[in-house]
Amino acid sequence: MSPTSENTETATLDIEGMTCASCAAAVEKSLSRAPGVQSALVNFATEKATVQYLPGQASPSTLKEAVVNAGYGVVERALDTSAADRQAEIDRQKALAYAKLKRRFWVAVGLAAVIMPLSMLMLWPAAMQRVNTQWLNYGLLLLTLPVLLYSGREFYSSAWNGFRHRSANMDTLIAVGTGAAFLYSVAATVAPGFFMRHGLIPEVYYDTTATIIALILLGKLLELRAKTQTSAAIRGLMGLQAKTARVVRPGGQEMDVPIEQVQLGDVVLVRPGEKVATDGVITEGQSAVDEAMLTGESLPVAKKAGDAVFGATLNKTGAFRFRVTKVGADTMLAQIVKLVEDAQGSRAPIQRLADKVSAIFVPTVVVIAILTFVLWFDLAPVATRLPLALTNFVAVLIIACPCALGLATPTAIMVSTGKGAEYGVLIRNAEALEKAHQVNTVLLDKTGTITRGEPTVTDFLTAPGQDAASLLQLVAALERQSEHPLAEAVVRYADAQAAPALPATDFRAIEGKGAAATVNGQAVLIGNQRLLQDENVALPADLLQQSEQLLNQAKTVLYVAVAGQAVAVIGVADVVRETSKAAIQQLQALGIEVVMMTGDNAQTAAKVAAQVGITRYFAEVLPSGKAAKVKELQAEDRTVAMVGDGINDAPALAQADIGLAMGGGTDVAMEAAGITLMRSDLQGVVTAIALSRQTIRTIKQNLFFAFVYNTLGIPIAAGLLYPFFGWLLSPMLAAGAMALSSLSVLTNSLRLKGFAPVSKG
Amino acid sequence: MDSSEIIVTVAGLVLAAFVIWYFFFSTRQTASAVSSSGGVQEVDITVKGGYSPDVIEVERGKPVQLHFYRDEENSCSEELLMPDFSIRRDLPAFQTTLVELLPQEAGRFDFTCGMGMLRGTLVVK
């Protein structure tokens, strides 16, 4: 919704239930007749109504009423809440599925616990003589049936559904494996005579069937539990959203309204200890706001009128009012959630091989299992060939674990992108994360990254005999009236020194030179050297000397005159952030060369570089030449990460192997960057690179484990070691190994949750 | 080699050949998107042990709406991944989930379940 002319607003409604063009006409008519509506246009094809209305006389809710009166409905468009609702619905379903799985698991365990000892009876000749084998087998069959039909049913239905779609998954392997063991056992139970006639002992494998199902269900259960944790970060972020906002109506009364009903332009009141409901700009009051949930910055940020506040952050000390500038899907929180979600859906290049293998994995394993059966049947002694062929066939099917391959990369990416968001490091996609770990050179744009990117008063030097504190009061009073960036720096400096505010009169800005005003009855001048010359103010020798020193340090100098006399000089410079030096040292400790570039002259560049411990830098780089510098480094065979914040950094960010846009950065810079740092300091660069290194390490471990597990597990299960050591793998052990394999990959990925950025040095 | 060994060997090899043909070489079900009046290309896909249809043809540069109806509770299909479009979506059971995307480049783009077992392809022309 946005104001179109001075006093009408436009609303777009999604209409549902329209079946023909005349329905659209009916909706249009009903809307046009509603009080306060200036015009209404309904598009049948897009099912949208665009309505212009007078805010006082109509509102989205009265418009909705008009549509409902015409016999149609309005689809609510609160995007972020529907996302939260969708998540809630999915969570509910998952909880139900988990409970169901748990029931199925316990039934399988309970029955397997009875089936196992009963099957063992056969190994005990004394017991066997007293028990009728035939009856025992029928009893086992009855006990195994529920395990198959209730606990394991999903494996069979899923395998069948997959088969019809010519796709095969883990369930296919389990279904074929347990199905074969079960059907063989049923045959041996029903027609033992047939087996005996062919010189075979009618052995049954009910215990194998039941135990495999119980173990696989255990694996699934643990896997489901672990998997929920991988997406916990997104759920956590969504949960940060405030549920209500205290909106101040034009009449002055305050009322709590659900967050979905908050509209652009509303004024919202926030008391100490409350969550900020949505994004906006403070209109009155001041406070300190904890923005850690969005930026990872643990210290509260001071906010005053005119400053931006963001939904989901926590108001600490003061009360304030803000005007809503963004709602729903446009808010910072919603955008972070979207970015993290997108990253979690992306594919890392490292995954390609695993993807290729997964695609052909299951059918290949089925073929291997069939060949195993054939070979054992052909090569084993006649008396044991069928049971050996069967058990090895089953073991091959059961031990193969495609899930471990499938889970190796995505779970690690999910945990680490979530973890990054926690520290204010937003990773655009898995490829960016993978690229970041290869970085060996970080190129920093000086202004706004190493330095604050805003002028700060570094020196306030007074002529002999002048009182600095009272002078500062006079200067601040004048500068409060000015909008010049240098004036803002002086005001910030005065505020930091807690100088009391004085009133200033007769303020005038002198274009290109400075400003003048009357404070406490005294004429105050502040500006550059030309201003003093124009106003015929002489500069005493000591102030002149001090100003030259400041100029030598590449600082901007402001001159102050009171009542026609020069009394002070102020040095202003873009200062290095407190955290820059430590962060650069940490990067260097990671084995990364840090290179700086700046548009400043070589002298200034050298000073800043020395201050933060950088040895290589490019000075006097024009904005258009930044991308070329990135190329220059890449030509030296380096993998370059570019860190920048401004619009003119975008080409360089895009040219670099990986671009990192710094917080407060522009949307353009964020678009061009693979990683966005919410916090405005270089610590985020260290966190991003350290996180990516740890993530890639985890992924490599996972892939290694998954490949090794399958390439070793399958031949062993097939009986490859039998000719040498006489080793065979029981299908039950195979089931246990399989259950543990995907769990171990998941657990390894979840270890990333313990990632902590290098502490500030 | 006795007769049962010959039978088992032949049957096994035939079965293995069938598995290879059935899963890798048999023809797949292909569906083309239906364009609605608004120019949106819409496709209904049923998720049940796989995606049907599992090869979907769409045109480049026009918005695509894929309606995934998950007709089962099996956990294998609960996630949908379209990595080329940065999409990871949970598909609630017995519900239709709308996935919207705008294919800009021609090519074949795979979509899979969370573990890469169930597969489908979006063919952009």
PDB file of N, CA and C in Angstrom, chain A residues 503-582:
ATOM      1  N   PRO A 503      21.846  27.300  23.157  1.00  0.00           N
ATOM      2  CA  PRO A 503      21.101  27.747  21.971  1.00  0.00           C
ATOM      3  C   PRO A 503      21.980  28.624  21.075  1.00  0.00           C
ATOM      4  N   ALA A 504      21.778  28.505  19.761  1.00  0.00           N
ATOM      5  CA  ALA A 504      22.515  29.324  18.803  1.00  0.00           C
ATOM      6  C   ALA A 504      21.521  30.127  17.977  1.00  0.00           C
ATOM      7  N   THR A 505      21.859  31.361  17.658  1.00  0.00           N
ATOM      8  CA  THR A 505      20.974  32.175  16.819  1.00  0.00           C
ATOM      9  C   THR A 505      21.744  32.681  15.612  1.00  0.00           C
ATOM     10  N   ASP A 506      21.012  33.273  14.672  1.00  0.00           N
ATOM     11  CA  ASP A 506      21.603  33.862  13.460  1.00  0.00           C
ATOM     12  C   ASP A 506      22.480  32.883  12.703  1.00  0.00           C
ATOM     13  N   PHE A 507      22.082  31.605  12.650  1.00  0.00           N
ATOM     14  CA  PHE A 507      22.927  30.631  11.955  1.00  0.00           C
ATOM     15  C   PHE A 507      22.930  30.906  10.466  1.00  0.00           C
ATOM     16  N   ARG A 508      24.099  30.879   9.865  1.00  0.00           N
ATOM     17  CA  ARG A 508      24.150  30.922   8.403  1.00  0.00           C
ATOM     18  C   ARG A 508      25.287  30.011   7.919  1.00  0.00           C
ATOM     19  N   ALA A 509      24.961  29.246   6.870  1.00  0.00           N
ATOM     20  CA  ALA A 509      25.975  28.379   6.267  1.00  0.00           C
ATOM     21  C   ALA A 509      26.675  29.151   5.182  1.00  0.00           C
ATOM     22  N   ILE A 510      27.995  29.115   5.150  1.00  0.00           N
ATOM     23  CA  ILE A 510      28.752  29.839   4.129  1.00  0.00           C
ATOM     24  C   ILE A 510      29.272  28.795   3.138  1.00  0.00           C
ATOM     25  N   GLU A 511      28.645  28.775   1.976  1.00  0.00           N
ATOM     26  CA  GLU A 511      28.870  27.737   0.962  1.00  0.00           C
ATOM     27  C   GLU A 511      30.360  27.464   0.716  1.00  0.00           C
ATOM     28  N   GLY A 512      30.768  26.221   0.890  1.00  0.00           N
ATOM     29  CA  GLY A 512      32.141  25.824   0.565  1.00  0.00           C
ATOM     30  C   GLY A 512      33.177  26.287   1.562  1.00  0.00           C
ATOM     31  N   LYS A 513      32.738  26.951   2.613  1.00  0.00           N
ATOM     32  CA  LYS A 513      33.737  27.484   3.550  1.00  0.00           C
ATOM     33  C   LYS A 513      33.460  27.106   5.001  1.00  0.00           C
ATOM     34  N   GLY A 514      32.199  27.164   5.410  1.00  0.00           N
ATOM     35  CA  GLY A 514      31.921  26.866   6.804  1.00  0.00           C
ATOM     36  C   GLY A 514      30.581  27.418   7.234  1.00  0.00           C
ATOM     37  N   ALA A 515      30.497  27.861   8.510  1.00  0.00           N
ATOM     38  CA  ALA A 515      29.237  28.363   9.027  1.00  0.00           C
ATOM     39  C   ALA A 515      29.511  29.371  10.124  1.00  0.00           C
ATOM     40  N   ALA A 516      28.499  30.196  10.409  1.00  0.00           N
ATOM     41  CA  ALA A 516      28.625  31.192  11.464  1.00  0.00           C
ATOM     42  C   ALA A 516      27.311  31.274  12.229  1.00  0.00           C
ATOM     43  N   ALA A 517      27.395  31.688  13.520  1.00  0.00           N
ATOM     44  CA  ALA A 517      26.196  31.862  14.334  1.00  0.00           C
ATOM     45  C   ALA A 517      26.558  32.664  15.573  1.00  0.00           C
ATOM     46  N   THR A 518      25.519  33.060  16.280  1.00  0.00           N
ATOM     47  CA  THR A 518      25.757  33.749  17.541  1.00  0.00           C
ATOM     48  C   THR A 518      25.383  32.807  18.681  1.00  0.00           C
ATOM     49  N   VAL A 519      26.333  32.590  19.584  1.00  0.00           N
ATOM     50  CA  VAL A 519      26.082  31.716  20.727  1.00  0.00           C
ATOM     51  C   VAL A 519      26.506  32.472  21.981  1.00  0.00           C
ATOM     52  N   ASN A 520      25.614  32.508  22.972  1.00  0.00           N
ATOM     53  CA  ASN A 520      25.920  33.224  24.215  1.00  0.00           C
ATOM     54  C   ASN A 520      26.328  34.675  23.951  1.00  0.00           C
ATOM     55  N   GLY A 521      25.751  35.261  22.897  1.00  0.00           N
ATOM     56  CA  GLY A 521      26.065  36.650  22.581  1.00  0.00           C
ATOM     57  C   GLY A 521      27.389  36.834  21.872  1.00  0.00           C
ATOM     58  N   GLN A 522      28.090  35.732  21.561  1.00  0.00           N
ATOM     59  CA  GLN A 522      29.377  35.852  20.881  1.00  0.00           C
ATOM     60  C   GLN A 522      29.266  35.347  19.449  1.00  0.00           C
ATOM     61  N   ALA A 523      29.943  36.014  18.519  1.00  0.00           N
ATOM     62  CA  ALA A 523      29.942  35.583  17.124  1.00  0.00           C
ATOM     63  C   ALA A 523      30.918  34.420  16.983  1.00  0.00           C
ATOM     64  N   VAL A 524      30.408  33.255  16.545  1.00  0.00           N
ATOM     65  CA  VAL A 524      31.256  32.060  16.400  1.00  0.00           C
ATOM     66  C   VAL A 524      31.368  31.722  14.922  1.00  0.00           C
ATOM     67  N   LEU A 525      32.592  31.451  14.491  1.00  0.00           N
ATOM     68  CA  LEU A 525      32.866  31.054  13.102  1.00  0.00           C
ATOM     69  C   LEU A 525      33.526  29.685  13.122  1.00  0.00           C
ATOM     70  N   ILE A 526      33.136  28.833  12.176  1.00  0.00           N
ATOM     71  CA  ILE A 526      33.879  27.580  12.032  1.00  0.00           C
ATOM     72  C   ILE A 526      33.933  27.221  10.557  1.00  0.00           C
ATOM     73  N   GLY A 527      35.116  26.846  10.095  1.00  0.00           N
ATOM     74  CA  GLY A 527      35.229  26.525   8.676  1.00  0.00           C
ATOM     75  C   GLY A 527      36.668  26.303   8.278  1.00  0.00           C
ATOM     76  N   ASN A 528      36.927  26.405   6.959  1.00  0.00           N
ATOM     77  CA  ASN A 528      38.292  26.159   6.481  1.00  0.00           C
ATOM     78  C   ASN A 528      39.115  27.447   6.528  1.00  0.00           C
ATOM     79  N   GLN A 529      40.372  27.339   6.078  1.00  0.00           N
ATOM     80  CA  GLN A 529      41.277  28.458   6.201  1.00  0.00           C
ATOM     81  C   GLN A 529      40.789  29.673   5.405  1.00  0.00           C
ATOM     82  N   ARG A 530      40.116  29.412   4.283  1.00  0.00           N
ATOM     83  CA  ARG A 530      39.637  30.513   3.457  1.00  0.00           C
ATOM     84  C   ARG A 530      38.580  31.347   4.177  1.00  0.00           C
ATOM     85  N   LEU A 531      37.804  30.674   5.008  1.00  0.00           N
ATOM     86  CA  LEU A 531      36.791  31.398   5.771  1.00  0.00           C
ATOM     87  C   LEU A 531      37.471  32.423   6.680  1.00  0.00           C
ATOM     88  N   LEU A 532      38.546  31.990   7.361  1.00  0.00           N
ATOM     89  CA  LEU A 532      39.259  32.908   8.238  1.00  0.00           C
ATOM     90  C   LEU A 532      39.816  34.088   7.451  1.00  0.00           C
ATOM     91  N   GLN A 533      40.403  33.786   6.271  1.00  0.00           N
ATOM     92  CA  GLN A 533      40.961  34.853   5.447  1.00  0.00           C
ATOM     93  C   GLN A 533      39.873  35.838   5.029  1.00  0.00           C
ATOM     94  N   ASP A 534      38.742  35.278   4.564  1.00  0.00           N
ATOM     95  CA  ASP A 534      37.640  36.138   4.126  1.00  0.00           C
ATOM     96  C   ASP A 534      37.134  37.022   5.252  1.00  0.00           C
ATOM     97  N   GLU A 535      37.136  36.469   6.468  1.00  0.00           N
ATOM     98  CA  GLU A 535      36.602  37.223   7.613  1.00  0.00           C
ATOM     99  C   GLU A 535      37.704  38.023   8.305  1.00  0.00           C
ATOM    100  N   ASN A 536      38.879  38.043   7.691  1.00  0.00           N
ATOM    101  CA  ASN A 536      40.020  38.785   8.241  1.00  0.00           C
ATOM    102  C   ASN A 536      40.402  38.364   9.651  1.00  0.00           C
ATOM    103  N   VAL A 537      40.392  37.059   9.871  1.00  0.00           N
ATOM    104  CA  VAL A 537      40.834  36.566  11.182  1.00  0.00           C
ATOM    105  C   VAL A 537      42.253  36.043  11.015  1.00  0.00           C
ATOM    106  N   ALA A 538      43.153  36.550  11.838  1.00  0.00           N
ATOM    107  CA  ALA A 538      44.552  36.110  11.754  1.00  0.00           C
ATOM    108  C   ALA A 538      44.741  34.832  12.559  1.00  0.00           C
ATOM    109  N   LEU A 539      45.616  33.945  12.045  1.00  0.00           N
ATOM    110  CA  LEU A 539      45.860  32.680  12.740  1.00  0.00           C
ATOM    111  C   LEU A 539      47.167  32.797  13.523  1.00  0.00           C
ATOM    112  N   PRO A 540      47.106  32.672  14.857  1.00  0.00           N
ATOM    113  CA  PRO A 540      48.346  32.770  15.640  1.00  0.00           C
ATOM    114  C   PRO A 540      49.314  31.649  15.267  1.00  0.00           C
ATOM    115  N   ALA A 541      50.589  31.918  15.523  1.00  0.00           N
ATOM    116  CA  ALA A 541      51.641  30.999  15.077  1.00  0.00           C
ATOM    117  C   ALA A 541      51.468  29.585  15.619  1.00  0.00           C
ATOM    118  N   ASP A 542      51.130  29.479  16.929  1.00  0.00           N
ATOM    119  CA  ASP A 542      51.037  28.117  17.500  1.00  0.00           C
ATOM    120  C   ASP A 542      49.883  27.317  16.867  1.00  0.00           C
ATOM    121  N   LEU A 543      48.738  27.992  16.611  1.00  0.00           N
ATOM    122  CA  LEU A 543      47.625  27.282  15.962  1.00  0.00           C
ATOM    123  C   LEU A 543      47.988  26.878  14.535  1.00  0.00           C
ATOM    124  N   LEU A 544      48.734  27.790  13.854  1.00  0.00           N
ATOM    125  CA  LEU A 544      49.155  27.499  12.486  1.00  0.00           C
ATOM    126  C   LEU A 544      50.023  26.246  12.456  1.00  0.00           C
ATOM    127  N   GLN A 545      50.941  26.182  13.426  1.00  0.00           N
ATOM    128  CA  GLN A 545      51.850  25.033  13.488  1.00  0.00           C
ATOM    129  C   GLN A 545      51.072  23.740  13.724  1.00  0.00           C
ATOM    130  N   GLN A 546      50.114  23.847  14.672  1.00  0.00           N
ATOM    131  CA  GLN A 546      49.307  22.647  14.976  1.00  0.00           C
ATOM    132  C   GLN A 546      48.492  22.200  13.762  1.00  0.00           C
ATOM    133  N   SER A 547      47.949  23.199  13.049  1.00  0.00           N
ATOM    134  CA  SER A 547      47.121  22.842  11.888  1.00  0.00           C
ATOM    135  C   SER A 547      47.967  22.170  10.820  1.00  0.00           C
ATOM    136  N   GLU A 548      49.231  22.646  10.663  1.00  0.00           N
ATOM    137  CA  GLU A 548      50.104  22.027   9.670  1.00  0.00           C
ATOM    138  C   GLU A 548      50.421  20.573  10.041  1.00  0.00           C
ATOM    139  N   GLN A 549      50.601  20.371  11.349  1.00  0.00           N
ATOM    140  CA  GLN A 549      50.848  18.993  11.810  1.00  0.00           C
ATOM    141  C   GLN A 549      49.668  18.081  11.450  1.00  0.00           C
ATOM    142  N   LEU A 550      48.466  18.621  11.701  1.00  0.00           N
ATOM    143  CA  LEU A 550      47.261  17.825  11.401  1.00  0.00           C
ATOM    144  C   LEU A 550      47.175  17.526   9.911  1.00  0.00           C
ATOM    145  N   LEU A 551      47.477  18.544   9.103  1.00  0.00           N
ATOM    146  CA  LEU A 551      47.412  18.344   7.649  1.00  0.00           C
ATOM    147  C   LEU A 551      48.426  17.299   7.200  1.00  0.00           C
ATOM    148  N   ASN A 552      49.592  17.303   7.868  1.00  0.00           N
ATOM    149  CA  ASN A 552      50.606  16.300   7.550  1.00  0.00           C
ATOM    150  C   ASN A 552      50.126  14.881   7.846  1.00  0.00           C
ATOM    151  N   GLN A 553      49.249  14.777   8.830  1.00  0.00           N
ATOM    152  CA  GLN A 553      48.709  13.449   9.166  1.00  0.00           C
ATOM    153  C   GLN A 553      47.513  13.099   8.279  1.00  0.00           C
ATOM    154  N   ALA A 554      47.346  13.849   7.202  1.00  0.00           N
ATOM    155  CA  ALA A 554      46.267  13.595   6.234  1.00  0.00           C
ATOM    156  C   ALA A 554      44.894  13.788   6.851  1.00  0.00           C
ATOM    157  N   LYS A 555      44.818  14.745   7.798  1.00  0.00           N
ATOM    158  CA  LYS A 555      43.520  15.019   8.407  1.00  0.00           C
ATOM    159  C   LYS A 555      42.911  16.280   7.813  1.00  0.00           C
ATOM    160  N   THR A 556      41.604  16.393   7.919  1.00  0.00           N
ATOM    161  CA  THR A 556      40.926  17.614   7.517  1.00  0.00           C
ATOM    162  C   THR A 556      40.934  18.555   8.732  1.00  0.00           C
ATOM    163  N   VAL A 557      41.214  19.831   8.505  1.00  0.00           N
ATOM    164  CA  VAL A 557      41.302  20.749   9.639  1.00  0.00           C
ATOM    165  C   VAL A 557      40.175  21.786   9.576  1.00  0.00           C
ATOM    166  N   LEU A 558      39.506  21.962  10.717  1.00  0.00           N
ATOM    167  CA  LEU A 558      38.487  23.008  10.862  1.00  0.00           C
ATOM    168  C   LEU A 558      39.061  24.082  11.780  1.00  0.00           C
ATOM    169  N   TYR A 559      38.824  25.336  11.415  1.00  0.00           N
ATOM    170  CA  TYR A 559      39.335  26.449  12.220  1.00  0.00           C
ATOM    171  C   TYR A 559      38.175  27.117  12.936  1.00  0.00           C
ATOM    172  N   VAL A 560      38.396  27.476  14.216  1.00  0.00           N
ATOM    173  CA  VAL A 560      37.327  28.083  15.002  1.00  0.00           C
ATOM    174  C   VAL A 560      37.746  29.500  15.405  1.00  0.00           C
ATOM    175  N   ALA A 561      36.838  30.452  15.200  1.00  0.00           N
ATOM    176  CA  ALA A 561      37.098  31.815  15.669  1.00  0.00           C
ATOM    177  C   ALA A 561      35.922  32.291  16.509  1.00  0.00           C
ATOM    178  N   VAL A 562      36.220  32.930  17.652  1.00  0.00           N
ATOM    179  CA  VAL A 562      35.165  33.486  18.486  1.00  0.00           C
ATOM    180  C   VAL A 562      35.449  34.987  18.623  1.00  0.00           C
ATOM    181  N   ALA A 563      34.436  35.799  18.372  1.00  0.00           N
ATOM    182  CA  ALA A 563      34.546  37.257  18.446  1.00  0.00           C
ATOM    183  C   ALA A 563      35.738  37.760  17.648  1.00  0.00           C
ATOM    184  N   GLY A 564      35.887  37.215  16.425  1.00  0.00           N
ATOM    185  CA  GLY A 564      36.923  37.704  15.532  1.00  0.00           C
ATOM    186  C   GLY A 564      38.325  37.231  15.847  1.00  0.00           C
ATOM    187  N   GLN A 565      38.469  36.277  16.758  1.00  0.00           N
ATOM    188  CA  GLN A 565      39.794  35.781  17.129  1.00  0.00           C
ATOM    189  C   GLN A 565      39.879  34.274  16.937  1.00  0.00           C
ATOM    190  N   ALA A 566      40.957  33.830  16.282  1.00  0.00           N
ATOM    191  CA  ALA A 566      41.127  32.381  16.099  1.00  0.00           C
ATOM    192  C   ALA A 566      41.464  31.749  17.444  1.00  0.00           C
ATOM    193  N   VAL A 567      40.689  30.702  17.836  1.00  0.00           N
ATOM    194  CA  VAL A 567      40.895  30.157  19.186  1.00  0.00           C
ATOM    195  C   VAL A 567      41.178  28.655  19.185  1.00  0.00           C
ATOM    196  N   ALA A 568      40.841  27.959  18.089  1.00  0.00           N
ATOM    197  CA  ALA A 568      41.057  26.513  18.125  1.00  0.00           C
ATOM    198  C   ALA A 568      41.141  25.946  16.714  1.00  0.00           C
ATOM    199  N   VAL A 569      41.783  24.799  16.595  1.00  0.00           N
ATOM    200  CA  VAL A 569      41.719  24.024  15.355  1.00  0.00           C
ATOM    201  C   VAL A 569      41.208  22.619  15.701  1.00  0.00           C
ATOM    202  N   ILE A 570      40.424  22.069  14.776  1.00  0.00           N
ATOM    203  CA  ILE A 570      39.856  20.737  15.005  1.00  0.00           C
ATOM    204  C   ILE A 570      40.350  19.801  13.900  1.00  0.00           C
ATOM    205  N   GLY A 571      40.913  18.689  14.284  1.00  0.00           N
ATOM    206  CA  GLY A 571      41.357  17.701  13.295  1.00  0.00           C
ATOM    207  C   GLY A 571      40.265  16.653  13.096  1.00  0.00           C
ATOM    208  N   VAL A 572      39.898  16.423  11.848  1.00  0.00           N
ATOM    209  CA  VAL A 572      38.852  15.437  11.559  1.00  0.00           C
ATOM    210  C   VAL A 572      39.433  14.390  10.605  1.00  0.00           C
ATOM    211  N   ALA A 573      39.184  13.141  10.884  1.00  0.00           N
ATOM    212  CA  ALA A 573      39.675  12.082   9.994  1.00  0.00           C
ATOM    213  C   ALA A 573      38.721  10.905  10.046  1.00  0.00           C
ATOM    214  N   ASP A 574      38.843  10.098   9.032  1.00  0.00           N
ATOM    215  CA  ASP A 574      38.086   8.850   9.010  1.00  0.00           C
ATOM    216  C   ASP A 574      38.914   7.853   9.815  1.00  0.00           C
ATOM    217  N   VAL A 575      38.466   7.490  10.993  1.00  0.00           N
ATOM    218  CA  VAL A 575      39.340   6.694  11.870  1.00  0.00           C
ATOM    219  C   VAL A 575      39.169   5.199  11.635  1.00  0.00           C
ATOM    220  N   VAL A 576      40.225   4.502  11.991  1.00  0.00           N
ATOM    221  CA  VAL A 576      40.235   3.052  11.863  1.00  0.00           C
ATOM    222  C   VAL A 576      39.338   2.454  12.947  1.00  0.00           C
ATOM    223  N   ARG A 577      38.514   1.488  12.580  1.00  0.00           N
ATOM    224  CA  ARG A 577      37.674   0.826  13.584  1.00  0.00           C
ATOM    225  C   ARG A 577      38.551   0.114  14.606  1.00  0.00           C
ATOM    226  N   GLU A 578      38.069   0.074  15.850  1.00  0.00           N
ATOM    227  CA  GLU A 578      38.860  -0.539  16.921  1.00  0.00           C
ATOM    228  C   GLU A 578      39.159  -2.000  16.602  1.00  0.00           C
ATOM    229  N   THR A 579      38.212  -2.661  15.898  1.00  0.00           N
ATOM    230  CA  THR A 579      38.341  -4.105  15.704  1.00  0.00           C
ATOM    231  C   THR A 579      39.189  -4.462  14.485  1.00  0.00           C
ATOM    232  N   SER A 580      39.505  -3.455  13.660  1.00  0.00           N
ATOM    233  CA  SER A 580      40.142  -3.774  12.381  1.00  0.00           C
ATOM    234  C   SER A 580      41.481  -4.474  12.532  1.00  0.00           C
ATOM    235  N   LYS A 581      42.322  -3.933  13.412  1.00  0.00           N
ATOM    236  CA  LYS A 581      43.668  -4.469  13.526  1.00  0.00           C
ATOM    237  C   LYS A 581      43.642  -5.938  13.960  1.00  0.00           C
ATOM    238  N   ALA A 582      42.842  -6.212  14.989  1.00  0.00           N
ATOM    239  CA  ALA A 582      42.763  -7.587  15.488  1.00  0.00           C
ATOM    240  C   ALA A 582      42.233  -8.530  14.403  1.00  0.00           C
TER     241      ALA A 582
END
